[in-house]
Amino acid sequence: MVDGDIVMHSMQRTEILDRLTESDPARLEDLFHRADEVRRQHVGDAVHLRGLIELSNHCRRRCIYCGLRAGNATVARYRMTADEVLGCATAAESQGYGTVVLQAGEDPDLDEVWVGDLVRLIKYRTPMAVTLSLGERRLEELAHWREAGADRYLLRFETSNPRLFRSIHPPLAGQPHSRIAILRILRDLGYEVGSGVMIGIPGQSWDDLADDLELMRTLDLDMIGVGPYIPHPETPMGRHPRRWRLPADRQVPADEPMTLKTIALARLLCPRANIPSTTALATLNPANGRERGLQCGANVIMPNVTPLGYRKAYEIYPNKACIADSAQACNHCVLWRIAAIGRQVGRGRGDSPNRQGRDCSVSPTQNGILL
Ligand code: SAH
């Protein structure tokens, strides 16, 4: 639909803000419908599945919103062995998934060589794409993993408001690059680059969320993950939300309609990105949150393939959807939900159409990133 093209490329800030604050049911339906149409035109009806492996819950950061933060003594810490990760990757392949996502807390003991060897092994033994989501890592590590064969990297910028970001994600000494700078470096390294934000985190204003969406467009993201903020009782923000929360008329709510509006706008602004319908959305609405996300612009689902024994300990927020479901049960549930809304499961790796065609053939040492 030509109309969709005009909307996404020229959408002005005032329009983004109007849509974010929209509450009229008919106009919301119109927004969701347009996002669904743009999704269909640019990335098609296939829903790509990514097997999520939560390989370590150790973390050196003290993000005030996340249950894995260092200092939360109530978490039983674990780090999977390479064999365990490979077993999960093989299971993901046999479920028919085209990608595995290796996600963890920011765990320095997942070192450069160990992760590089693991990526190489997965790429050698399976045809799957490998996505990493291991936090803010040194440039040498990111370059090494790319050369080992990693295809994609996920690092949410969480909020584009620098003051809010610093207050929820205290900086670590010796880390010279901001998340946004790292996203640009990942792109130069040739990764498919994914980022995103939490919706409704205390302190996030409507203007902040509009800025977030504009930044997604400026960064030309290949993948965009957005999900509602869910309070964790063992975190400073979960215990004392009033310290950060804005007056009611300025604070973005952390609810399902807000998440669907943000997914829809992300689709209109970044039509060729891969956009997951997230677990956090399914946690708010277990009955049909996944489907609603897919019907408002999303085209990816990330079923969990982490061994059941570790699931509970990867508690970034409480009551996570699917926490007690085996990899096989998650697979069945997801397939059923996709079929129920008349969509098909994607075949192959499901690379981002946005990344295709970008010239990323220059090696990291050639282009000066590591000099
Ligand atoms: N260590 C990695 C992975 C973090 S977990 C990294 O920092 O990138 C993945 C995402 O979960 C985070 O980027 C954050 O956006 C989200 N998350 C963390 N705590 C959350 C909470 N309480 N509610 C909702 N989402 C949360």
CSV table of C-alpha atoms and ligand atoms in Angstrom, one decimal:
chain,number,residue,atom,x,y,z
A,1,MET,CA,0.0,0.0,0.0
A,2,VAL,CA,1.6,3.3,-1.1
A,3,ASP,CA,-0.2,5.0,1.7
A,4,GLY,CA,1.9,3.0,4.2
A,5,ASP,CA,5.1,4.0,2.5
A,6,ILE,CA,4.3,7.7,2.8
A,7,VAL,CA,3.4,7.3,6.4
A,8,MET,CA,6.6,5.5,7.5
A,9,HIS,CA,9.1,7.7,5.7
A,10,SER,CA,7.7,11.0,6.5
A,11,MET,CA,6.1,10.5,9.8
A,12,GLN,CA,6.8,13.6,11.9
A,13,ARG,CA,7.4,13.8,15.5
A,14,THR,CA,4.0,15.3,16.3
A,15,GLU,CA,2.3,12.4,14.6
A,16,ILE,CA,4.4,9.8,16.5
A,17,LEU,CA,3.4,11.6,19.8
A,18,ASP,CA,-0.2,11.7,18.7
A,19,ARG,CA,-0.2,7.9,18.0
A,20,LEU,CA,1.6,7.1,21.3
A,21,THR,CA,-1.0,9.0,23.3
A,22,GLU,CA,-4.0,7.8,21.3
A,23,SER,CA,-6.8,6.1,23.2
A,24,ASP,CA,-9.7,6.2,20.7
A,25,PRO,CA,-10.4,2.5,19.9
A,26,ALA,CA,-11.2,3.1,16.2
A,27,ARG,CA,-8.1,5.2,15.6
A,28,LEU,CA,-6.0,2.6,17.5
A,29,GLU,CA,-7.4,-0.2,15.3
A,30,ASP,CA,-6.5,1.9,12.2
A,31,LEU,CA,-2.9,2.2,13.5
A,32,PHE,CA,-2.6,-1.5,14.2
A,33,HIS,CA,-4.1,-2.4,10.8
A,34,ARG,CA,-1.7,-0.1,9.0
A,35,ALA,CA,1.3,-1.6,10.8
A,36,ASP,CA,0.0,-5.1,10.0
A,37,GLU,CA,-0.3,-4.2,6.3
A,38,VAL,CA,3.2,-2.7,6.2
A,39,ARG,CA,4.6,-5.8,8.0
A,40,ARG,CA,2.9,-8.0,5.3
A,41,GLN,CA,4.3,-5.9,2.4
A,42,HIS,CA,7.9,-5.7,3.7
A,43,VAL,CA,8.6,-8.9,5.6
A,44,GLY,CA,5.7,-11.1,4.6
A,45,ASP,CA,3.5,-13.5,6.5
A,46,ALA,CA,6.3,-15.8,7.8
A,47,VAL,CA,6.9,-15.8,11.5
A,48,HIS,CA,10.6,-16.6,12.1
A,49,LEU,CA,11.5,-18.6,15.2
A,50,ARG,CA,14.6,-18.1,17.3
A,51,GLY,CA,15.6,-20.6,19.9
A,52,LEU,CA,16.6,-18.7,23.0
A,53,ILE,CA,19.4,-20.1,25.2
A,54,GLU,CA,19.9,-18.2,28.4
A,55,LEU,CA,23.5,-19.4,29.0
A,56,SER,CA,24.5,-17.6,32.1
A,57,ASN,CA,22.8,-15.4,34.7
A,58,HIS,CA,26.0,-14.0,36.2
A,59,CYS,CA,26.1,-10.2,35.8
A,60,ARG,CA,28.6,-7.5,36.8
A,61,ARG,CA,26.1,-4.7,36.3
A,62,ARG,CA,23.8,-3.1,38.8
A,63,CYS,CA,20.9,-2.1,36.5
A,64,ILE,CA,18.2,-1.0,38.9
A,65,TYR,CA,15.4,-2.7,37.0
A,66,CYS,CA,16.8,-6.2,36.3
A,67,GLY,CA,16.6,-9.2,38.6
A,68,LEU,CA,20.0,-10.5,37.4
A,69,ARG,CA,21.8,-7.4,38.8
A,70,ALA,CA,25.0,-8.0,40.7
A,71,GLY,CA,24.1,-7.7,44.4
A,72,ASN,CA,20.8,-9.6,44.2
A,73,ALA,CA,21.8,-12.4,46.5
A,74,THR,CA,18.5,-14.2,46.1
A,75,VAL,CA,19.4,-15.5,42.6
A,76,ALA,CA,21.0,-19.0,42.3
A,77,ARG,CA,23.8,-18.2,39.8
A,78,TYR,CA,24.6,-20.6,36.9
A,79,ARG,CA,26.7,-20.7,33.8
A,80,MET,CA,26.1,-23.5,31.3
A,81,THR,CA,28.9,-25.6,29.9
A,82,ALA,CA,29.7,-25.6,26.2
A,83,ASP,CA,28.3,-29.1,25.9
A,84,GLU,CA,25.0,-28.0,27.4
A,85,VAL,CA,24.8,-25.0,25.1
A,86,LEU,CA,25.5,-27.3,22.1
A,87,GLY,CA,22.9,-29.7,23.2
A,88,CYS,CA,20.3,-26.9,23.3
A,89,ALA,CA,21.4,-25.6,19.9
A,90,THR,CA,21.0,-29.1,18.4
A,91,ALA,CA,17.5,-29.3,20.0
A,92,ALA,CA,16.6,-25.9,18.5
A,93,GLU,CA,17.7,-27.2,15.1
A,94,SER,CA,15.6,-30.3,15.4
A,95,GLN,CA,12.6,-28.2,16.3
A,96,GLY,CA,13.1,-26.5,12.9
A,97,TYR,CA,14.4,-23.2,14.2
A,98,GLY,CA,16.7,-21.2,11.9
A,99,THR,CA,18.5,-19.2,14.6
A,100,VAL,CA,19.8,-19.6,18.1
A,101,VAL,CA,20.1,-16.6,20.4
A,102,LEU,CA,22.8,-16.9,23.1
A,103,GLN,CA,21.8,-14.5,25.8
A,104,ALA,CA,23.3,-13.9,29.3
A,105,GLY,CA,23.9,-11.3,32.0
A,106,GLU,CA,27.1,-9.2,31.4
A,107,ASP,CA,29.3,-12.1,32.5
A,108,PRO,CA,33.1,-11.5,32.0
A,109,ASP,CA,33.7,-15.2,32.6
A,110,LEU,CA,32.1,-15.9,29.2
A,111,ASP,CA,35.4,-15.0,27.7
A,112,GLU,CA,36.5,-14.0,24.2
A,113,VAL,CA,38.0,-17.4,23.3
A,114,TRP,CA,35.3,-19.6,24.9
A,115,VAL,CA,32.4,-17.7,23.2
A,116,GLY,CA,34.3,-17.6,19.9
A,117,ASP,CA,34.9,-21.4,20.0
A,118,LEU,CA,31.3,-22.0,20.9
A,119,VAL,CA,30.0,-19.9,18.0
A,120,ARG,CA,32.4,-21.7,15.6
A,121,LEU,CA,31.1,-25.1,16.8
A,122,ILE,CA,27.4,-24.2,16.4
A,123,LYS,CA,28.1,-22.8,13.0
A,124,TYR,CA,30.1,-25.9,12.0
A,125,ARG,CA,27.5,-28.4,13.3
A,126,THR,CA,24.3,-26.7,12.3
A,127,PRO,CA,23.1,-24.4,9.5
A,128,MET,CA,21.6,-21.9,12.0
A,129,ALA,CA,22.3,-18.2,12.3
A,130,VAL,CA,23.8,-17.3,15.7
A,131,THR,CA,22.7,-14.2,17.5
A,132,LEU,CA,24.6,-12.9,20.6
A,133,SER,CA,23.1,-10.9,23.4
A,134,LEU,CA,25.9,-10.7,26.0
A,135,GLY,CA,25.7,-7.0,27.0
A,136,GLU,CA,28.4,-4.3,26.6
A,137,ARG,CA,31.6,-6.1,25.6
A,138,ARG,CA,35.0,-5.0,24.5
A,139,LEU,CA,35.4,-4.2,20.8
A,140,GLU,CA,38.0,-6.9,20.4
A,141,GLU,CA,35.5,-9.4,21.7
A,142,LEU,CA,32.8,-8.2,19.4
A,143,ALA,CA,35.2,-8.4,16.4
A,144,HIS,CA,36.5,-11.8,17.4
A,145,TRP,CA,33.0,-13.3,17.7
A,146,ARG,CA,32.0,-11.8,14.4
A,147,GLU,CA,35.0,-13.4,12.7
A,148,ALA,CA,34.1,-16.7,14.4
A,149,GLY,CA,30.8,-16.5,12.5
A,150,ALA,CA,28.3,-14.7,14.8
A,151,ASP,CA,25.6,-13.2,12.6
A,152,ARG,CA,23.7,-10.8,14.8
A,153,TYR,CA,23.9,-8.9,18.1
A,154,LEU,CA,21.1,-7.7,20.3
A,155,LEU,CA,21.8,-4.8,22.7
A,156,ARG,CA,18.8,-2.7,23.7
A,157,PHE,CA,19.6,1.0,24.3
A,158,GLU,CA,16.8,0.8,26.9
A,159,THR,CA,16.0,4.5,26.7
A,160,SER,CA,17.4,7.3,24.5
A,161,ASN,CA,17.2,9.8,27.5
A,162,PRO,CA,20.9,9.9,28.7
A,163,ARG,CA,20.0,11.1,32.2
A,164,LEU,CA,17.4,8.3,32.7
A,165,PHE,CA,19.8,5.8,31.2
A,166,ARG,CA,22.6,6.7,33.6
A,167,SER,CA,20.2,6.5,36.6
A,168,ILE,CA,18.8,3.1,35.7
A,169,HIS,CA,22.0,1.6,34.3
A,170,PRO,CA,25.0,2.8,36.4
A,171,PRO,CA,28.1,3.1,34.3
A,172,LEU,CA,31.1,0.8,34.9
A,173,ALA,CA,34.6,2.2,35.1
A,174,GLY,CA,36.8,1.5,32.1
A,175,GLN,CA,33.9,1.3,29.5
A,176,PRO,CA,34.6,4.0,27.0
A,177,HIS,CA,31.7,3.4,24.7
A,178,SER,CA,28.0,4.1,25.2
A,179,ARG,CA,25.4,1.5,24.1
A,180,ILE,CA,24.5,3.7,21.1
A,181,ALA,CA,28.2,3.9,20.1
A,182,ILE,CA,28.5,0.1,20.4
A,183,LEU,CA,25.4,-0.3,18.1
A,184,ARG,CA,27.2,1.7,15.4
A,185,ILE,CA,30.4,-0.3,15.9
A,186,LEU,CA,28.4,-3.6,15.6
A,187,ARG,CA,27.0,-2.4,12.4
A,188,ASP,CA,30.5,-1.5,11.0
A,189,LEU,CA,31.6,-5.0,12.0
A,190,GLY,CA,28.9,-6.4,9.7
A,191,TYR,CA,26.5,-7.7,12.4
A,192,GLU,CA,22.8,-7.6,11.9
A,193,VAL,CA,22.1,-5.1,14.6
A,194,GLY,CA,19.2,-5.3,17.1
A,195,SER,CA,18.1,-2.9,19.8
A,196,GLY,CA,15.1,-1.6,21.6
A,197,VAL,CA,13.6,-0.3,24.8
A,198,MET,CA,11.5,-1.2,27.8
A,199,ILE,CA,8.1,0.5,27.7
A,200,GLY,CA,6.8,2.3,30.8
A,201,ILE,CA,9.9,2.2,32.9
A,202,PRO,CA,9.4,4.7,35.7
A,203,GLY,CA,10.8,8.0,34.6
A,204,GLN,CA,10.0,7.5,30.9
A,205,SER,CA,8.0,10.3,29.5
A,206,TRP,CA,6.0,10.4,26.2
A,207,ASP,CA,8.7,12.6,24.7
A,208,ASP,CA,11.3,10.0,25.7
A,209,LEU,CA,9.4,7.2,24.0
A,210,ALA,CA,9.0,9.4,20.8
A,211,ASP,CA,12.7,10.0,20.9
A,212,ASP,CA,13.3,6.3,21.3
A,213,LEU,CA,11.3,5.6,18.1
A,214,GLU,CA,13.1,8.3,16.2
A,215,LEU,CA,16.4,6.9,17.3
A,216,MET,CA,15.4,3.4,16.1
A,217,ARG,CA,14.8,5.0,12.7
A,218,THR,CA,18.1,7.0,12.7
A,219,LEU,CA,20.1,3.9,13.7
A,220,ASP,CA,18.5,2.0,10.8
A,221,LEU,CA,18.0,-1.0,13.0
A,222,ASP,CA,17.8,-4.5,11.6
A,223,MET,CA,15.9,-5.9,14.6
A,224,ILE,CA,13.8,-4.1,17.2
A,225,GLY,CA,12.8,-5.6,20.5
A,226,VAL,CA,10.3,-3.8,22.7
A,227,GLY,CA,8.5,-5.1,25.8
A,228,PRO,CA,6.8,-3.7,28.8
A,229,TYR,CA,8.8,-3.0,32.0
A,230,ILE,CA,7.8,-5.5,34.7
A,231,PRO,CA,8.8,-4.7,38.3
A,232,HIS,CA,11.1,-7.1,40.0
A,233,PRO,CA,10.7,-7.1,43.8
A,234,GLU,CA,14.5,-7.7,44.5
A,235,THR,CA,15.6,-4.5,42.6
A,236,PRO,CA,15.8,-0.9,43.8
A,237,MET,CA,13.3,0.2,41.1
A,238,GLY,CA,10.9,-2.6,42.0
A,239,ARG,CA,11.0,-1.7,45.7
A,240,HIS,CA,10.9,2.1,45.4
A,241,PRO,CA,9.2,3.0,42.0
A,242,ARG,CA,8.0,6.4,43.3
A,243,ARG,CA,11.6,7.6,43.3
A,244,TRP,CA,11.6,7.5,39.5
A,245,ARG,CA,8.0,7.7,38.5
A,246,LEU,CA,6.8,10.9,36.8
A,247,PRO,CA,3.5,12.6,37.4
A,248,ALA,CA,0.7,10.5,36.0
A,249,ASP,CA,0.1,12.7,32.9
A,250,ARG,CA,3.8,12.5,31.9
A,251,GLN,CA,4.6,8.8,32.8
A,252,VAL,CA,4.3,6.2,30.0
A,253,PRO,CA,2.3,3.3,31.3
A,254,ALA,CA,3.8,-0.2,31.2
A,255,ASP,CA,0.8,-2.0,29.8
A,256,GLU,CA,-0.3,-4.0,26.8
A,257,PRO,CA,-1.9,-1.3,24.6
A,258,MET,CA,1.2,0.9,25.1
A,259,THR,CA,3.4,-2.0,24.0
A,260,LEU,CA,1.2,-2.7,20.9
A,261,LYS,CA,1.3,1.0,19.9
A,262,THR,CA,5.1,1.0,20.2
A,263,ILE,CA,5.4,-2.2,18.1
A,264,ALA,CA,3.1,-0.7,15.5
A,265,LEU,CA,5.0,2.5,15.3
A,266,ALA,CA,8.4,0.7,15.2
A,267,ARG,CA,7.0,-1.2,12.2
A,268,LEU,CA,5.9,1.9,10.4
A,269,LEU,CA,9.2,3.7,11.0
A,270,CYS,CA,11.5,0.7,10.3
A,271,PRO,CA,9.4,-1.3,7.8
A,272,ARG,CA,12.1,-3.9,6.9
A,273,ALA,CA,13.2,-4.7,10.5
A,274,ASN,CA,12.6,-8.0,12.2
A,275,ILE,CA,10.4,-7.4,15.2
A,276,PRO,CA,9.7,-10.0,17.9
A,277,SER,CA,6.5,-10.4,19.8
A,278,THR,CA,8.3,-10.6,23.2
A,279,THR,CA,8.0,-12.8,26.2
A,280,ALA,CA,7.4,-9.7,28.4
A,281,LEU,CA,4.3,-9.0,26.3
A,282,ALA,CA,3.1,-12.6,26.7
A,283,THR,CA,3.8,-12.3,30.4
A,284,LEU,CA,1.3,-9.3,30.6
A,285,ASN,CA,-1.2,-11.2,28.5
A,286,PRO,CA,-0.7,-14.9,28.6
A,287,ALA,CA,-3.9,-15.6,26.8
A,288,ASN,CA,-3.0,-14.0,23.5
A,289,GLY,CA,-0.2,-11.4,24.0
A,290,ARG,CA,2.0,-13.2,21.5
A,291,GLU,CA,-0.7,-13.1,18.8
A,292,ARG,CA,-1.6,-9.5,19.4
A,293,GLY,CA,2.1,-8.5,18.9
A,294,LEU,CA,2.2,-10.5,15.7
A,295,GLN,CA,-1.0,-8.7,14.5
A,296,CYS,CA,0.3,-5.2,15.3
A,297,GLY,CA,3.6,-5.4,13.3
A,298,ALA,CA,5.8,-8.2,14.8
A,299,ASN,CA,7.1,-11.1,12.7
A,300,VAL,CA,9.4,-13.0,15.0
A,301,ILE,CA,9.0,-15.2,18.2
A,302,MET,CA,11.8,-16.4,20.4
A,303,PRO,CA,10.8,-19.7,22.0
A,304,ASN,CA,12.9,-20.6,25.0
A,305,VAL,CA,15.1,-23.7,24.7
A,306,THR,CA,17.1,-23.2,27.9
A,307,PRO,CA,17.1,-26.4,30.0
A,308,LEU,CA,14.2,-26.4,32.5
A,309,GLY,CA,16.6,-26.6,35.5
A,310,TYR,CA,18.0,-23.1,34.7
A,311,ARG,CA,14.8,-21.3,33.6
A,312,LYS,CA,13.7,-20.1,37.0
A,313,ALA,CA,17.1,-18.7,37.8
A,314,TYR,CA,17.1,-16.4,34.7
A,315,GLU,CA,14.6,-14.2,36.3
A,316,ILE,CA,15.1,-10.7,34.8
A,317,TYR,CA,11.5,-10.1,35.9
A,318,PRO,CA,9.0,-12.3,37.8
A,319,ASN,CA,6.4,-14.7,36.5
A,320,LYS,CA,8.0,-14.9,33.0
A,321,ALA,CA,5.7,-16.5,30.5
A,322,CYS,CA,6.6,-20.2,29.6
A,323,ILE,CA,8.9,-20.5,32.6
A,324,ALA,CA,7.9,-24.1,33.3
A,325,ASP,CA,7.4,-25.3,29.7
A,326,SER,CA,9.9,-27.6,28.1
A,327,ALA,CA,11.5,-26.6,24.8
A,328,GLN,CA,9.1,-29.0,23.1
A,329,ALA,CA,6.0,-27.6,24.9
A,330,CYS,CA,7.1,-24.0,23.9
A,331,ASN,CA,7.5,-25.2,20.3
A,332,HIS,CA,4.0,-26.7,20.2
A,333,CYS,CA,2.4,-23.7,21.8
A,334,VAL,CA,4.1,-21.3,19.4
A,335,LEU,CA,3.2,-23.3,16.3
A,336,TRP,CA,-0.4,-23.5,17.4
A,337,ARG,CA,-0.6,-19.7,18.0
A,338,ILE,CA,0.9,-18.9,14.7
A,339,ALA,CA,-1.5,-21.2,12.8
A,340,ALA,CA,-4.5,-19.8,14.8
A,341,ILE,CA,-4.0,-16.3,13.3
A,342,GLY,CA,-3.4,-17.7,9.8
A,343,ARG,CA,0.3,-17.1,9.5
A,344,GLN,CA,3.1,-19.6,8.6
A,345,VAL,CA,6.3,-20.5,10.3
A,346,GLY,CA,9.3,-19.0,8.5
A,347,ARG,CA,11.8,-21.4,6.9
A,348,GLY,CA,15.6,-20.9,6.9
A,349,ARG,CA,17.5,-18.3,8.9
A,350,GLY,CA,15.1,-15.4,8.6
A,351,ASP,CA,17.7,-12.8,8.0
A,352,SER,CA,16.6,-9.2,8.3
A,353,PRO,CA,15.7,-7.7,4.9
A,354,ASN,CA,16.9,-4.4,6.2
A,355,ARG,CA,20.5,-5.8,6.5
A,356,GLN,CA,20.5,-7.4,3.1
A,357,GLY,CA,22.1,-5.2,0.5
A,358,ARG,CA,24.2,-3.2,3.0
A,359,ASP,CA,27.9,-3.6,2.1
A,360,CYS,CA,29.5,-5.1,5.1
A,361,SER,CA,32.3,-6.9,3.4
A,362,VAL,CA,35.1,-4.9,5.0
A,363,SER,CA,36.9,-6.6,7.8
A,364,PRO,CA,37.1,-4.9,11.2
A,365,THR,CA,40.9,-4.4,10.9
A,366,GLN,CA,40.6,-3.0,7.4
A,367,ASN,CA,38.0,-0.4,8.3
A,368,GLY,CA,40.0,0.9,11.3
A,369,ILE,CA,37.7,-0.1,14.1
A,370,LEU,CA,40.4,-2.0,15.9
A,371,LEU,CA,43.2,0.4,15.1
B,1,SAH,N1,22.9,-8.6,29.6
B,1,SAH,C1,22.2,-8.5,28.3
B,1,SAH,C2,20.8,-9.1,28.3
B,1,SAH,C3,19.9,-8.5,29.3
B,1,SAH,S1,18.3,-9.2,29.4
B,1,SAH,C4,22.1,-7.0,28.0
B,1,SAH,O1,22.3,-6.2,28.9
B,1,SAH,O2,21.9,-6.7,26.8
B,1,SAH,C5,17.5,-8.6,28.0
B,1,SAH,C6,16.6,-7.4,28.1
B,1,SAH,O3,15.6,-7.7,29.1
B,1,SAH,C7,17.2,-6.1,28.6
B,1,SAH,O4,17.9,-5.5,27.5
B,1,SAH,C8,16.0,-5.4,29.2
B,1,SAH,O5,15.5,-4.5,28.2
B,1,SAH,C9,15.0,-6.4,29.5
B,1,SAH,N2,14.7,-6.4,30.9
B,1,SAH,C10,15.5,-6.4,32.0
B,1,SAH,N3,14.8,-6.3,33.1
B,1,SAH,C11,13.5,-6.1,32.8
B,1,SAH,C12,12.3,-5.9,33.5
B,1,SAH,N4,12.3,-5.8,34.9
B,1,SAH,N5,11.2,-5.8,32.9
B,1,SAH,C13,11.1,-5.9,31.5
B,1,SAH,N6,12.2,-6.1,30.8
B,1,SAH,C14,13.4,-6.2,31.4
